[in-house]
Amino acid sequence: MGQRQGRAARGRSRALQWMGVAKKGTNPAYIAQNMDLESFRDGFQTVLHIKAEGRRPEQFVFTFAGFIAANGMNSRSIGICANTLSQLRHCRDGLPVACIIRGTLERTTLNDAIKFLKQVKHACGQNYILGGGGRVCDFECSAGKVVSFAPTSDTGVVYHTNHPLANDDYDAEYADYLRKIDPTKAVKGNSEIRFQALENRLKNLQNGIDVSSIESTLRSHDSREHPICRPVKEKSATFTFGSTIMKLSDKPEFLVAPGPPDTYPYQTFNFSGLP
């Protein structure tokens, strides 16, 4: 039997997958995410509406009860999603992911958001997608590095799951794991399978990417064992806790499905401070 790639030594990690597409023609930029969490969190899906105050823009934040942010966007069309890269090095004196999300949403331009992400010290391995100003970008972050990532030469489309592809600042446990495996016998694991499914779907969209094709991708089950959209199952440890689509236009919109998007319809949240 082949050796399975990815983190095997720390039990189950949260599975997340997201995608981003830059503005093209009449289509605005979008970033979107399916968030797979533990099944006991079902029913605690929460959208925070943070009103503008001073220089702080109005914000919508998707999360669960007791957690200050899982992803979100602001009224200046700055959006951020995060997914766990537990293979990367962590530190005790870094800023936690939820605080990085909230800090990013205080920014009013994409360049300022990128600057913040690069300057802050990261407590744990995370991948972040940022969107704004018609652009999207991706960064793999660890305690010691922030590395830009693009899956193809087309920087207008980005996507990611839960294994590092650009950042090699591995933690000791994962580095030791890599030394022990035979890469010629490795087989694709959960994260790699979901990444391939995203890649295949985005490559096959000949007429451009819009909100309809994003929804279709986030509802997909191309792999029965490791689907992009994970249903609620009684004996399953995880499910798609929520799905978000952020429309980064002059009139931004925050779309949320409070569960697997093939079961729960998207609800649209509009910013009150816009005409």
PDB file of C-alpha atoms in Angstrom:
ATOM      1  CA  MET A   1       0.000   0.000   0.000  1.00  0.00           C
ATOM      2  CA  GLY A   2       1.279   3.482  -0.851  1.00  0.00           C
ATOM      3  CA  GLN A   3       2.189   6.030   1.781  1.00  0.00           C
ATOM      4  CA  ARG A   4      -0.400   8.736   2.205  1.00  0.00           C
ATOM      5  CA  GLN A   5       0.734  12.322   1.859  1.00  0.00           C
ATOM      6  CA  GLY A   6      -0.036  15.077   4.317  1.00  0.00           C
ATOM      7  CA  ARG A   7      -0.207  15.231   8.089  1.00  0.00           C
ATOM      8  CA  ALA A   8      -1.007  11.852   9.556  1.00  0.00           C
ATOM      9  CA  ALA A   9       0.359  12.262  13.048  1.00  0.00           C
ATOM     10  CA  ARG A  10      -1.975  14.820  14.561  1.00  0.00           C
ATOM     11  CA  GLY A  11      -5.380  13.289  13.975  1.00  0.00           C
ATOM     12  CA  ARG A  12      -8.069  15.042  11.996  1.00  0.00           C
ATOM     13  CA  SER A  13      -7.497  18.611  10.886  1.00  0.00           C
ATOM     14  CA  ARG A  14     -10.156  20.979   9.702  1.00  0.00           C
ATOM     15  CA  ALA A  15     -10.656  20.738   5.963  1.00  0.00           C
ATOM     16  CA  LEU A  16     -11.094  23.933   4.042  1.00  0.00           C
ATOM     17  CA  GLN A  17     -11.035  24.784   0.391  1.00  0.00           C
ATOM     18  CA  TRP A  18     -11.325  28.097  -1.287  1.00  0.00           C
ATOM     19  CA  MET A  19     -10.890  29.863  -4.577  1.00  0.00           C
ATOM     20  CA  GLY A  20     -10.476  33.385  -5.856  1.00  0.00           C
ATOM     21  CA  VAL A  21     -10.843  35.004  -9.241  1.00  0.00           C
ATOM     22  CA  ALA A  22      -9.810  38.497 -10.290  1.00  0.00           C
ATOM     23  CA  LYS A  23     -12.077  40.954 -12.058  1.00  0.00           C
ATOM     24  CA  LYS A  24     -12.480  40.157 -15.744  1.00  0.00           C
ATOM     25  CA  GLY A  25     -14.684  42.104 -18.118  1.00  0.00           C
ATOM     26  CA  THR A  26     -18.035  42.749 -16.471  1.00  0.00           C
ATOM     27  CA  ASN A  27     -17.459  40.072 -13.811  1.00  0.00           C
ATOM     28  CA  PRO A  28     -16.136  41.455 -10.500  1.00  0.00           C
ATOM     29  CA  ALA A  29     -13.515  39.750  -8.375  1.00  0.00           C
ATOM     30  CA  TYR A  30     -14.713  36.971  -6.079  1.00  0.00           C
ATOM     31  CA  ILE A  31     -13.254  34.952  -3.254  1.00  0.00           C
ATOM     32  CA  ALA A  32     -15.130  31.956  -1.865  1.00  0.00           C
ATOM     33  CA  GLN A  33     -14.689  29.201   0.689  1.00  0.00           C
ATOM     34  CA  ASN A  34     -16.175  25.979   2.005  1.00  0.00           C
ATOM     35  CA  MET A  35     -15.342  25.507   5.672  1.00  0.00           C
ATOM     36  CA  ASP A  36     -15.402  21.959   7.056  1.00  0.00           C
ATOM     37  CA  LEU A  37     -15.555  21.804  10.848  1.00  0.00           C
ATOM     38  CA  GLU A  38     -16.459  19.319  13.555  1.00  0.00           C
ATOM     39  CA  SER A  39     -20.063  18.138  13.364  1.00  0.00           C
ATOM     40  CA  PHE A  40     -20.851  19.230  16.934  1.00  0.00           C
ATOM     41  CA  ARG A  41     -20.600  22.863  15.765  1.00  0.00           C
ATOM     42  CA  ASP A  42     -23.691  22.538  13.569  1.00  0.00           C
ATOM     43  CA  GLY A  43     -26.305  25.070  14.622  1.00  0.00           C
ATOM     44  CA  PHE A  44     -23.747  27.607  15.821  1.00  0.00           C
ATOM     45  CA  GLN A  45     -23.168  29.263  12.427  1.00  0.00           C
ATOM     46  CA  THR A  46     -22.951  33.022  12.988  1.00  0.00           C
ATOM     47  CA  VAL A  47     -22.612  36.155  10.865  1.00  0.00           C
ATOM     48  CA  LEU A  48     -21.279  39.198  12.700  1.00  0.00           C
ATOM     49  CA  HIS A  49     -22.293  42.610  11.354  1.00  0.00           C
ATOM     50  CA  ILE A  50     -19.722  45.161  12.498  1.00  0.00           C
ATOM     51  CA  LYS A  51     -20.757  48.742  11.880  1.00  0.00           C
ATOM     52  CA  ALA A  52     -18.384  51.398  10.576  1.00  0.00           C
ATOM     53  CA  GLU A  53     -16.738  53.548  13.222  1.00  0.00           C
ATOM     54  CA  GLY A  54     -14.081  56.174  12.583  1.00  0.00           C
ATOM     55  CA  ARG A  55     -11.655  54.754  10.019  1.00  0.00           C
ATOM     56  CA  ARG A  56     -12.949  51.222  10.508  1.00  0.00           C
ATOM     57  CA  PRO A  57     -15.109  50.113   7.567  1.00  0.00           C
ATOM     58  CA  GLU A  58     -18.362  48.205   7.920  1.00  0.00           C
ATOM     59  CA  GLN A  59     -17.771  44.440   8.014  1.00  0.00           C
ATOM     60  CA  PHE A  60     -19.467  41.070   7.732  1.00  0.00           C
ATOM     61  CA  VAL A  61     -17.676  38.182   9.449  1.00  0.00           C
ATOM     62  CA  PHE A  62     -18.636  34.507   9.214  1.00  0.00           C
ATOM     63  CA  THR A  63     -17.782  32.455  12.284  1.00  0.00           C
ATOM     64  CA  PHE A  64     -19.207  30.213  15.005  1.00  0.00           C
ATOM     65  CA  ALA A  65     -20.279  31.048  18.526  1.00  0.00           C
ATOM     66  CA  GLY A  66     -17.299  31.862  20.747  1.00  0.00           C
ATOM     67  CA  PHE A  67     -14.856  32.607  17.893  1.00  0.00           C
ATOM     68  CA  ILE A  68     -14.215  36.160  16.667  1.00  0.00           C
ATOM     69  CA  ALA A  69     -13.652  35.425  12.962  1.00  0.00           C
ATOM     70  CA  ALA A  70     -13.378  32.600  10.442  1.00  0.00           C
ATOM     71  CA  ASN A  71     -13.489  34.731   7.281  1.00  0.00           C
ATOM     72  CA  GLY A  72     -15.050  37.995   6.181  1.00  0.00           C
ATOM     73  CA  MET A  73     -15.167  41.098   4.038  1.00  0.00           C
ATOM     74  CA  ASN A  74     -15.660  44.824   4.477  1.00  0.00           C
ATOM     75  CA  SER A  75     -17.525  47.585   2.700  1.00  0.00           C
ATOM     76  CA  ARG A  76     -14.357  48.611   0.840  1.00  0.00           C
ATOM     77  CA  SER A  77     -14.446  45.259  -0.983  1.00  0.00           C
ATOM     78  CA  ILE A  78     -11.547  43.775   0.971  1.00  0.00           C
ATOM     79  CA  GLY A  79     -12.092  40.078   1.674  1.00  0.00           C
ATOM     80  CA  ILE A  80     -10.079  37.370   3.406  1.00  0.00           C
ATOM     81  CA  CYS A  81     -10.354  33.591   3.782  1.00  0.00           C
ATOM     82  CA  ALA A  82      -8.010  31.314   5.725  1.00  0.00           C
ATOM     83  CA  ASN A  83      -7.289  27.608   5.714  1.00  0.00           C
ATOM     84  CA  THR A  84      -5.124  25.557   8.044  1.00  0.00           C
ATOM     85  CA  LEU A  85      -1.625  24.438   7.081  1.00  0.00           C
ATOM     86  CA  SER A  86      -0.779  22.465  10.206  1.00  0.00           C
ATOM     87  CA  GLN A  87       2.424  21.175   8.601  1.00  0.00           C
ATOM     88  CA  LEU A  88       4.070  24.609   8.936  1.00  0.00           C
ATOM     89  CA  ARG A  89       5.966  25.949  11.922  1.00  0.00           C
ATOM     90  CA  HIS A  90       4.058  27.706  14.698  1.00  0.00           C
ATOM     91  CA  CYS A  91       5.094  29.932  17.610  1.00  0.00           C
ATOM     92  CA  ARG A  92       3.684  31.007  20.959  1.00  0.00           C
ATOM     93  CA  ASP A  93       4.180  34.756  20.535  1.00  0.00           C
ATOM     94  CA  GLY A  94       2.502  35.187  17.155  1.00  0.00           C
ATOM     95  CA  LEU A  95      -0.905  36.614  16.286  1.00  0.00           C
ATOM     96  CA  PRO A  96      -3.723  34.019  16.070  1.00  0.00           C
ATOM     97  CA  VAL A  97      -5.565  33.498  12.797  1.00  0.00           C
ATOM     98  CA  ALA A  98      -8.840  35.058  13.986  1.00  0.00           C
ATOM     99  CA  CYS A  99      -7.026  38.244  14.994  1.00  0.00           C
ATOM    100  CA  ILE A 100      -5.262  38.366  11.631  1.00  0.00           C
ATOM    101  CA  ILE A 101      -8.625  38.129   9.869  1.00  0.00           C
ATOM    102  CA  ARG A 102     -10.086  40.930  11.978  1.00  0.00           C
ATOM    103  CA  GLY A 103      -6.950  43.036  11.521  1.00  0.00           C
ATOM    104  CA  THR A 104      -7.064  42.585   7.755  1.00  0.00           C
ATOM    105  CA  LEU A 105     -10.683  43.728   7.650  1.00  0.00           C
ATOM    106  CA  GLU A 106      -9.638  47.013   9.286  1.00  0.00           C
ATOM    107  CA  ARG A 107      -7.685  47.818   6.103  1.00  0.00           C
ATOM    108  CA  THR A 108      -9.249  49.742   3.245  1.00  0.00           C
ATOM    109  CA  THR A 109      -6.965  48.779   0.332  1.00  0.00           C
ATOM    110  CA  LEU A 110      -5.571  45.463  -0.838  1.00  0.00           C
ATOM    111  CA  ASN A 111      -2.008  46.777  -0.662  1.00  0.00           C
ATOM    112  CA  ASP A 112      -2.467  47.723   2.998  1.00  0.00           C
ATOM    113  CA  ALA A 113      -3.982  44.299   3.710  1.00  0.00           C
ATOM    114  CA  ILE A 114      -0.996  42.566   2.084  1.00  0.00           C
ATOM    115  CA  LYS A 115       1.422  44.763   4.030  1.00  0.00           C
ATOM    116  CA  PHE A 116      -0.288  43.836   7.305  1.00  0.00           C
ATOM    117  CA  LEU A 117      -0.210  40.117   6.464  1.00  0.00           C
ATOM    118  CA  LYS A 118       3.500  40.254   5.651  1.00  0.00           C
ATOM    119  CA  GLN A 119       4.540  42.302   8.680  1.00  0.00           C
ATOM    120  CA  VAL A 120       2.647  40.493  11.438  1.00  0.00           C
ATOM    121  CA  LYS A 121       4.145  37.482  13.223  1.00  0.00           C
ATOM    122  CA  HIS A 122       2.015  34.403  12.595  1.00  0.00           C
ATOM    123  CA  ALA A 123       1.157  32.058  15.455  1.00  0.00           C
ATOM    124  CA  CYS A 124       0.382  29.060  13.244  1.00  0.00           C
ATOM    125  CA  GLY A 125       0.550  27.762   9.711  1.00  0.00           C
ATOM    126  CA  GLN A 126      -2.234  29.233   7.615  1.00  0.00           C
ATOM    127  CA  ASN A 127      -2.975  29.942   4.002  1.00  0.00           C
ATOM    128  CA  TYR A 128      -4.705  33.249   3.308  1.00  0.00           C
ATOM    129  CA  ILE A 129      -6.469  34.466   0.214  1.00  0.00           C
ATOM    130  CA  LEU A 130      -6.969  38.205  -0.047  1.00  0.00           C
ATOM    131  CA  GLY A 131      -9.166  40.018  -2.531  1.00  0.00           C
ATOM    132  CA  GLY A 132      -9.742  43.664  -3.317  1.00  0.00           C
ATOM    133  CA  GLY A 133      -9.393  46.292  -6.009  1.00  0.00           C
ATOM    134  CA  GLY A 134     -10.316  43.749  -8.661  1.00  0.00           C
ATOM    135  CA  ARG A 135      -7.385  41.503  -7.689  1.00  0.00           C
ATOM    136  CA  VAL A 136      -6.879  38.286  -5.725  1.00  0.00           C
ATOM    137  CA  CYS A 137      -3.708  36.894  -4.145  1.00  0.00           C
ATOM    138  CA  ASP A 138      -2.623  34.028  -1.928  1.00  0.00           C
ATOM    139  CA  PHE A 139      -0.030  33.648   0.837  1.00  0.00           C
ATOM    140  CA  GLU A 140       1.179  30.620   2.769  1.00  0.00           C
ATOM    141  CA  CYS A 141       2.169  31.846   6.233  1.00  0.00           C
ATOM    142  CA  SER A 142       4.172  30.256   9.048  1.00  0.00           C
ATOM    143  CA  ALA A 143       6.040  31.477  12.110  1.00  0.00           C
ATOM    144  CA  GLY A 144       9.103  32.211   9.995  1.00  0.00           C
ATOM    145  CA  LYS A 145       7.907  32.889   6.447  1.00  0.00           C
ATOM    146  CA  VAL A 146       5.202  34.480   4.322  1.00  0.00           C
ATOM    147  CA  VAL A 147       5.336  33.070   0.790  1.00  0.00           C
ATOM    148  CA  SER A 148       3.189  34.065  -2.170  1.00  0.00           C
ATOM    149  CA  PHE A 149       1.528  31.192  -4.030  1.00  0.00           C
ATOM    150  CA  ALA A 150      -0.124  30.929  -7.438  1.00  0.00           C
ATOM    151  CA  PRO A 151      -1.241  27.497  -8.689  1.00  0.00           C
ATOM    152  CA  THR A 152      -0.718  28.418 -12.356  1.00  0.00           C
ATOM    153  CA  SER A 153       0.784  31.190 -14.459  1.00  0.00           C
ATOM    154  CA  ASP A 154      -2.671  32.804 -14.506  1.00  0.00           C
ATOM    155  CA  THR A 155      -2.457  34.935 -11.367  1.00  0.00           C
ATOM    156  CA  GLY A 156      -6.088  35.958 -11.852  1.00  0.00           C
ATOM    157  CA  VAL A 157      -7.254  32.587 -10.509  1.00  0.00           C
ATOM    158  CA  VAL A 158      -6.088  31.111  -7.195  1.00  0.00           C
ATOM    159  CA  TYR A 159      -7.215  28.120  -5.145  1.00  0.00           C
ATOM    160  CA  HIS A 160      -5.919  26.093  -2.209  1.00  0.00           C
ATOM    161  CA  THR A 161      -6.724  23.363   0.297  1.00  0.00           C
ATOM    162  CA  ASN A 162      -4.763  22.145   3.349  1.00  0.00           C
ATOM    163  CA  HIS A 163      -1.218  21.230   2.314  1.00  0.00           C
ATOM    164  CA  PRO A 164       1.678  23.669   1.742  1.00  0.00           C
ATOM    165  CA  LEU A 165       2.800  24.148  -1.838  1.00  0.00           C
ATOM    166  CA  ALA A 166       5.187  27.116  -1.582  1.00  0.00           C
ATOM    167  CA  ASN A 167       6.278  27.545   2.047  1.00  0.00           C
ATOM    168  CA  ASP A 168       8.917  25.082   3.326  1.00  0.00           C
ATOM    169  CA  ASP A 169       9.087  26.396   6.898  1.00  0.00           C
ATOM    170  CA  TYR A 170       7.896  23.038   8.226  1.00  0.00           C
ATOM    171  CA  ASP A 171       7.463  22.183  11.878  1.00  0.00           C
ATOM    172  CA  ALA A 172       9.793  19.531  13.303  1.00  0.00           C
ATOM    173  CA  GLU A 173       7.205  16.758  13.331  1.00  0.00           C
ATOM    174  CA  TYR A 174       6.247  17.203   9.692  1.00  0.00           C
ATOM    175  CA  ALA A 175       9.870  17.600   8.569  1.00  0.00           C
ATOM    176  CA  ASP A 176      10.663  14.300  10.294  1.00  0.00           C
ATOM    177  CA  TYR A 177       7.655  12.696   8.592  1.00  0.00           C
ATOM    178  CA  LEU A 178       8.881  13.851   5.166  1.00  0.00           C
ATOM    179  CA  ARG A 179      12.319  12.349   5.794  1.00  0.00           C
ATOM    180  CA  LYS A 180      10.784   8.960   6.517  1.00  0.00           C
ATOM    181  CA  ILE A 181       8.407   8.590   3.573  1.00  0.00           C
ATOM    182  CA  ASP A 182       9.276   7.361   0.112  1.00  0.00           C
ATOM    183  CA  PRO A 183       7.895  10.017  -2.285  1.00  0.00           C
ATOM    184  CA  THR A 184       7.729   7.475  -5.119  1.00  0.00           C
ATOM    185  CA  LYS A 185       5.157   5.469  -3.124  1.00  0.00           C
ATOM    186  CA  ALA A 186       3.082   8.375  -1.867  1.00  0.00           C
ATOM    187  CA  VAL A 187      -0.593   8.469  -2.781  1.00  0.00           C
ATOM    188  CA  LYS A 188      -2.876  11.473  -2.766  1.00  0.00           C
ATOM    189  CA  GLY A 189      -4.628  12.234   0.499  1.00  0.00           C
ATOM    190  CA  ASN A 190      -7.720  14.247   1.405  1.00  0.00           C
ATOM    191  CA  SER A 191      -6.251  17.697   0.753  1.00  0.00           C
ATOM    192  CA  GLU A 192      -4.550  16.729  -2.516  1.00  0.00           C
ATOM    193  CA  ILE A 193      -7.750  15.148  -3.849  1.00  0.00           C
ATOM    194  CA  ARG A 194      -9.808  18.251  -3.062  1.00  0.00           C
ATOM    195  CA  PHE A 195      -7.135  20.472  -4.619  1.00  0.00           C
ATOM    196  CA  GLN A 196      -7.243  18.413  -7.820  1.00  0.00           C
ATOM    197  CA  ALA A 197     -11.044  18.650  -7.909  1.00  0.00           C
ATOM    198  CA  LEU A 198     -10.876  22.451  -7.645  1.00  0.00           C
ATOM    199  CA  GLU A 199      -8.224  22.605 -10.339  1.00  0.00           C
ATOM    200  CA  ASN A 200     -10.167  20.390 -12.739  1.00  0.00           C
ATOM    201  CA  ARG A 201     -13.381  22.365 -12.334  1.00  0.00           C
ATOM    202  CA  LEU A 202     -11.743  25.759 -12.779  1.00  0.00           C
ATOM    203  CA  LYS A 203      -9.827  24.609 -15.859  1.00  0.00           C
ATOM    204  CA  ASN A 204     -13.052  23.399 -17.473  1.00  0.00           C
ATOM    205  CA  LEU A 205     -14.867  26.737 -17.155  1.00  0.00           C
ATOM    206  CA  GLN A 206     -14.505  27.965 -20.706  1.00  0.00           C
ATOM    207  CA  ASN A 207     -16.908  30.910 -20.439  1.00  0.00           C
ATOM    208  CA  GLY A 208     -15.317  32.565 -17.432  1.00  0.00           C
ATOM    209  CA  ILE A 209     -15.990  32.293 -13.717  1.00  0.00           C
ATOM    210  CA  ASP A 210     -19.081  33.923 -12.246  1.00  0.00           C
ATOM    211  CA  VAL A 211     -21.153  33.476  -9.105  1.00  0.00           C
ATOM    212  CA  SER A 212     -23.129  30.615 -10.667  1.00  0.00           C
ATOM    213  CA  SER A 213     -20.020  28.588 -11.526  1.00  0.00           C
ATOM    214  CA  ILE A 214     -18.543  29.322  -8.088  1.00  0.00           C
ATOM    215  CA  GLU A 215     -21.706  28.025  -6.409  1.00  0.00           C
ATOM    216  CA  SER A 216     -21.616  24.910  -8.591  1.00  0.00           C
ATOM    217  CA  THR A 217     -17.990  24.261  -7.633  1.00  0.00           C
ATOM    218  CA  LEU A 218     -18.669  24.687  -3.919  1.00  0.00           C
ATOM    219  CA  ARG A 219     -21.618  22.256  -4.144  1.00  0.00           C
ATOM    220  CA  SER A 220     -19.635  19.562  -5.957  1.00  0.00           C
ATOM    221  CA  HIS A 221     -18.932  15.953  -4.953  1.00  0.00           C
ATOM    222  CA  ASP A 222     -16.374  14.895  -7.567  1.00  0.00           C
ATOM    223  CA  SER A 223     -14.713  12.617  -5.022  1.00  0.00           C
ATOM    224  CA  ARG A 224     -17.093  10.467  -3.025  1.00  0.00           C
ATOM    225  CA  GLU A 225     -14.616  10.024  -0.169  1.00  0.00           C
ATOM    226  CA  HIS A 226     -13.187  13.562  -0.104  1.00  0.00           C
ATOM    227  CA  PRO A 227     -15.736  15.920  -1.704  1.00  0.00           C
ATOM    228  CA  ILE A 228     -15.494  19.700  -1.839  1.00  0.00           C
ATOM    229  CA  CYS A 229     -18.971  19.815  -0.284  1.00  0.00           C
ATOM    230  CA  ARG A 230     -19.133  17.441   2.678  1.00  0.00           C
ATOM    231  CA  PRO A 231     -22.642  16.438   3.824  1.00  0.00           C
ATOM    232  CA  VAL A 232     -23.844  16.138   7.400  1.00  0.00           C
ATOM    233  CA  LYS A 233     -23.558  12.490   8.425  1.00  0.00           C
ATOM    234  CA  GLU A 234     -24.376  11.095  11.838  1.00  0.00           C
ATOM    235  CA  LYS A 235     -21.101   9.189  12.177  1.00  0.00           C
ATOM    236  CA  SER A 236     -18.888  11.704  10.367  1.00  0.00           C
ATOM    237  CA  ALA A 237     -16.466  13.817  12.384  1.00  0.00           C
ATOM    238  CA  THR A 238     -16.632  16.783  10.005  1.00  0.00           C
ATOM    239  CA  PHE A 239     -19.036  18.401   7.567  1.00  0.00           C
ATOM    240  CA  THR A 240     -19.234  21.597   5.535  1.00  0.00           C
ATOM    241  CA  PHE A 241     -20.118  23.954   8.359  1.00  0.00           C
ATOM    242  CA  GLY A 242     -20.656  26.888   6.019  1.00  0.00           C
ATOM    243  CA  SER A 243     -19.944  28.252   2.575  1.00  0.00           C
ATOM    244  CA  THR A 244     -19.187  31.885   1.761  1.00  0.00           C
ATOM    245  CA  ILE A 245     -18.916  33.833  -1.472  1.00  0.00           C
ATOM    246  CA  MET A 246     -17.633  37.405  -1.407  1.00  0.00           C
ATOM    247  CA  LYS A 247     -18.504  39.624  -4.328  1.00  0.00           C
ATOM    248  CA  LEU A 248     -15.784  42.282  -4.396  1.00  0.00           C
ATOM    249  CA  SER A 249     -17.463  44.917  -6.551  1.00  0.00           C
ATOM    250  CA  ASP A 250     -18.388  48.587  -6.172  1.00  0.00           C
ATOM    251  CA  LYS A 251     -21.437  47.290  -4.302  1.00  0.00           C
ATOM    252  CA  PRO A 252     -19.951  44.318  -2.440  1.00  0.00           C
ATOM    253  CA  GLU A 253     -22.090  41.426  -1.263  1.00  0.00           C
ATOM    254  CA  PHE A 254     -21.486  38.703   1.318  1.00  0.00           C
ATOM    255  CA  LEU A 255     -23.201  35.393   0.498  1.00  0.00           C
ATOM    256  CA  VAL A 256     -23.441  32.713   3.186  1.00  0.00           C
ATOM    257  CA  ALA A 257     -24.864  29.185   3.193  1.00  0.00           C
ATOM    258  CA  PRO A 258     -25.121  28.067   6.865  1.00  0.00           C
ATOM    259  CA  GLY A 259     -24.182  24.468   6.141  1.00  0.00           C
ATOM    260  CA  PRO A 260     -23.411  22.342   3.062  1.00  0.00           C
ATOM    261  CA  PRO A 261     -24.323  24.573   0.083  1.00  0.00           C
ATOM    262  CA  ASP A 262     -25.927  21.677  -1.778  1.00  0.00           C
ATOM    263  CA  THR A 263     -28.505  21.618   1.037  1.00  0.00           C
ATOM    264  CA  TYR A 264     -28.676  25.182   2.359  1.00  0.00           C
ATOM    265  CA  PRO A 265     -29.288  28.135   0.011  1.00  0.00           C
ATOM    266  CA  TYR A 266     -27.010  31.143   0.041  1.00  0.00           C
ATOM    267  CA  GLN A 267     -28.259  34.201   1.917  1.00  0.00           C
ATOM    268  CA  THR A 268     -27.074  37.625   0.742  1.00  0.00           C
ATOM    269  CA  PHE A 269     -25.905  40.318   3.155  1.00  0.00           C
ATOM    270  CA  ASN A 270     -25.627  43.882   1.863  1.00  0.00           C
ATOM    271  CA  PHE A 271     -23.684  46.742   3.389  1.00  0.00           C
ATOM    272  CA  SER A 272     -25.939  49.425   4.849  1.00  0.00           C
ATOM    273  CA  GLY A 273     -23.506  52.283   4.345  1.00  0.00           C
ATOM    274  CA  LEU A 274     -23.574  52.016   0.547  1.00  0.00           C
ATOM    275  CA  PRO A 275     -25.990  53.789  -1.820  1.00  0.00           C
TER     276      PRO A 275
END
